[in-house]
Amino acid sequence: MLCLTLTGSTLEENRALVEQNRTWISLAELRLDHLNRDEQKIASSFPSTVDLPIILTFRRKSDGGLCTLGEKERLQTLYETAKGDYAYVDIEEDVKKSDLKFRDSMFEQKVDLERMLRERGVRIIRSLHDFTCVPADIYGRISKLASKGDIPKVAVTPKSMIDIISLFRVQAELSDIKDKIIIGMGDFGICARLLYKKCGSMLTFCSDTQAAPGHLSARTMSELYHADKVDEKTHVFGIIGNPVYHTASPRIHNPGFEAIHYNAIYVPFLVDSVRAFFKLAEMLQIHGFSVTVPHKRNVQPYLGRITREVKQIGACNTVTRIQNMWKGTNTDYYGFLSPIADEIAQENIRTALVIGAGGASRAVVWALHNHGIKVTILNRSLEKARQLAEETMSSFDSLENCNLYSNSFDLVVQTTSVGMAPDTDEDPVPSFVFTGDEIVYELVYQPKETPFFKRATEAGCRVIGGAEMLLEQGKLQFEAFSGYHYPHWIQPDI
Ligand code: NAP
């Protein structure tokens, strides 16, 4: 179930939020602490005005909320509001039983909130928050929270892959607790939010306003990832990197899986330790994953098989599980070649100038070299250019001398990160003059048109943008992952 966290300051605003997100969510959480004081007083009526089960929560500042009232007043407000038709009421783990008894003019004796809720069939969520770590005794604490038949909720902050493993182990350790809520907050936690069912969590929270660290929107969770459709048969794929959330790959693979009705999900994993990730991959039986900076080299010791290209380039961007062994391939190599394959076959490209000597350049230079194309490499640090040139029998020079290389090449490939967002005004070779006859290939895809791309277009060159290579390499990964061609009727938003 996807639960929308409602953070409007009025009930009307929250009703509108429910309405906007209705297609993607199964329930919503009313956050009393986000309502203004007057609205709090009438919030008991809220559930009867929306057609969804509602969780009532009144979060203290120390638990990531906005409530600054004294504890007695906070709990009194929670009690008054809980008289409404709520499906769940959230009570923090450290609230004492004695603090949940209230004097009420309607009754002679003090009213026990927990008892009142249970008698009315309202489920109590017992919540624990930790914004610093995943507590070492997390399994014991979840068991304790569940001991009275309540729903335990832990919202904790993984700071590493090892912490993420602890969260995903909750299901194996505590499978007897059927209803529980497990949340990984912050950047590391996003994979646990998307794969909440694999953690054994009955629901996960989402919002458009990042109501808690790491929230994704309901639309993204549902339409892009189909997180609520994950079941035991779902094949899990992903991308590992650090950073990783800028990547467009989930927008290539998830719509592709959906189009061919393949029960699979593709999730970004923020990975600090490749070793720990391979452990997680075994635990979750991950079927395959893409690899981005800085792990393209780091994964290699864990691979049982690598292709010739991975060996030559020294980088692997695709890992698939083949008969219980990890196989590493490099689809950047073929993705780069794809848009110029015909020109190469027709021998229209015999010479190439490659600007840059980083990771992407290695795939480009090896791909061109293996097809008999004479390559010259220009790079800011000469030593890196020299090294790659020696491996591939290419020529090399410093980037500063780029003006000397105008008018000499069939193909010019820009592989540096210069011009990439946020520094979109920069050109790595401002003094290089295009004749208009070259085929020009810009690897940067964010933005789609860099200053280098624009200059080449204005000079009349045929220009290939980085998005084309990105999509081509993604399609090849998709084939490696699913065994099917990428659906031709899909146009991914990259
Ligand atoms: P990388 O390994 O970090 O290499 C960066 C390259 O850029 C190096 O040659 C570096 O030169 C050069 N560079 C960086 N800042 C520079 C500056 N201010 N002036 C001159 N040169 C500079 O990065 P990468 O993985 O190769 O990625 C490079 C670009 O390619 C990125 O924009 C990436 O998004 C893009 N890319 C696109 C695709 C695609 O499918 N379209 C695939 C892979 C990569 P030094 O050696 O002197 O530092």
mmCIF file of C-alpha atoms and ligand atoms in Angstrom, residues 293 296 332 355-362 378-382 384 399 414-418 420 426 428 441-446 465-471 473, ligand 1:
data_model
loop_
_atom_site.group_PDB
_atom_site.id
_atom_site.type_symbol
_atom_site.label_atom_id
_atom_site.label_comp_id
_atom_site.label_asym_id
_atom_site.label_seq_id
_atom_site.Cartn_x
_atom_site.Cartn_y
_atom_site.Cartn_z
ATOM 1 C CA VAL A 293 30.610 6.018 -11.376
ATOM 2 C CA LYS A 296 32.671 0.506 -12.905
ATOM 3 C CA ASP A 332 28.576 1.821 -23.367
ATOM 4 C CA ILE A 355 38.336 14.777 -26.666
ATOM 5 C CA GLY A 356 38.853 13.481 -23.129
ATOM 6 C CA ALA A 357 40.502 10.393 -21.641
ATOM 7 C CA GLY A 358 38.212 9.486 -18.720
ATOM 8 C CA GLY A 359 36.012 6.420 -18.232
ATOM 9 C CA ALA A 360 33.633 7.113 -21.130
ATOM 10 C CA SER A 361 36.541 7.913 -23.427
ATOM 11 C CA ARG A 362 38.060 4.486 -22.743
ATOM 12 C CA LEU A 378 43.234 15.118 -26.608
ATOM 13 C CA ASN A 379 43.043 15.479 -22.849
ATOM 14 C CA ARG A 380 43.645 18.072 -20.175
ATOM 15 C CA SER A 381 45.971 15.764 -18.236
ATOM 16 C CA LEU A 382 48.427 14.531 -20.785
ATOM 17 C CA LYS A 384 45.968 9.923 -19.012
ATOM 18 C CA LEU A 399 43.688 19.670 -24.934
ATOM 19 C CA GLN A 414 33.466 14.909 -27.088
ATOM 20 C CA THR A 415 33.763 12.665 -24.008
ATOM 21 C CA THR A 416 34.670 15.124 -21.238
ATOM 22 C CA SER A 417 32.140 16.232 -18.642
ATOM 23 C CA VAL A 418 32.604 19.884 -19.733
ATOM 24 C CA MET A 420 27.336 19.075 -18.394
ATOM 25 C CA GLU A 426 31.332 25.633 -20.994
ATOM 26 C CA PRO A 428 36.059 22.005 -23.710
ATOM 27 C CA TYR A 441 29.365 13.067 -31.336
ATOM 28 C CA GLU A 442 28.705 14.743 -27.962
ATOM 29 C CA LEU A 443 28.464 12.284 -25.049
ATOM 30 C CA VAL A 444 27.030 14.781 -22.549
ATOM 31 C CA TYR A 445 23.237 14.325 -22.406
ATOM 32 C CA GLN A 446 22.323 16.817 -19.709
ATOM 33 C CA GLY A 465 23.743 13.799 -28.930
ATOM 34 C CA GLY A 466 24.554 11.897 -25.750
ATOM 35 C CA ALA A 467 20.911 10.911 -25.198
ATOM 36 C CA GLU A 468 21.109 8.678 -28.272
ATOM 37 C CA MET A 469 24.042 6.706 -26.860
ATOM 38 C CA LEU A 470 22.421 6.611 -23.425
ATOM 39 C CA LEU A 471 19.284 5.093 -24.856
ATOM 40 C CA GLN A 473 23.286 1.351 -24.188
HETATM 41 P P1 NAP B 1 35.388 10.862 -15.970
HETATM 42 O O1 NAP B 1 35.917 9.481 -16.000
HETATM 43 O O2 NAP B 1 35.394 11.604 -14.686
HETATM 44 O O3 NAP B 1 36.261 11.717 -17.042
HETATM 45 C C1 NAP B 1 36.093 13.097 -17.167
HETATM 46 C C2 NAP B 1 36.837 13.618 -18.389
HETATM 47 O O4 NAP B 1 36.524 15.004 -18.516
HETATM 48 C C3 NAP B 1 38.350 13.527 -18.267
HETATM 49 O O5 NAP B 1 38.925 13.385 -19.541
HETATM 50 C C4 NAP B 1 38.696 14.906 -17.678
HETATM 51 O O6 NAP B 1 40.000 15.337 -17.956
HETATM 52 C C5 NAP B 1 37.730 15.764 -18.450
HETATM 53 N N1 NAP B 1 37.464 17.031 -17.790
HETATM 54 C C6 NAP B 1 36.754 17.223 -16.657
HETATM 55 N N2 NAP B 1 36.712 18.539 -16.350
HETATM 56 C C7 NAP B 1 37.428 19.183 -17.317
HETATM 57 C C8 NAP B 1 37.739 20.549 -17.563
HETATM 58 N N3 NAP B 1 37.300 21.511 -16.743
HETATM 59 N N4 NAP B 1 38.462 20.849 -18.645
HETATM 60 C C9 NAP B 1 38.871 19.874 -19.477
HETATM 61 N N5 NAP B 1 38.631 18.558 -19.305
HETATM 62 C C10 NAP B 1 37.907 18.216 -18.222
HETATM 63 O O7 NAP B 1 33.902 10.940 -16.509
HETATM 64 P P2 NAP B 1 33.223 9.962 -17.590
HETATM 65 O O8 NAP B 1 32.580 8.832 -16.905
HETATM 66 O O9 NAP B 1 34.231 9.687 -18.662
HETATM 67 O O10 NAP B 1 32.039 10.896 -18.152
HETATM 68 C C11 NAP B 1 32.318 12.005 -18.971
HETATM 69 C C12 NAP B 1 31.018 12.547 -19.569
HETATM 70 O O11 NAP B 1 30.451 11.597 -20.443
HETATM 71 C C13 NAP B 1 29.935 12.862 -18.529
HETATM 72 O O12 NAP B 1 29.286 14.050 -18.895
HETATM 73 C C14 NAP B 1 28.980 11.697 -18.651
HETATM 74 O O13 NAP B 1 27.647 12.047 -18.291
HETATM 75 C C15 NAP B 1 29.078 11.406 -20.144
HETATM 76 N N6 NAP B 1 28.708 10.025 -20.456
HETATM 77 C C16 NAP B 1 27.667 9.850 -21.314
HETATM 78 C C17 NAP B 1 27.274 8.573 -21.660
HETATM 79 C C18 NAP B 1 26.133 8.402 -22.602
HETATM 80 O O14 NAP B 1 25.577 7.299 -22.688
HETATM 81 N N7 NAP B 1 25.786 9.420 -23.349
HETATM 82 C C19 NAP B 1 27.933 7.456 -21.123
HETATM 83 C C20 NAP B 1 28.996 7.668 -20.242
HETATM 84 C C21 NAP B 1 29.386 8.961 -19.920
HETATM 85 P P3 NAP B 1 41.196 14.991 -16.912
HETATM 86 O O15 NAP B 1 41.603 13.579 -17.234
HETATM 87 O O16 NAP B 1 42.248 15.980 -17.258
HETATM 88 O O17 NAP B 1 40.653 15.163 -15.550
#
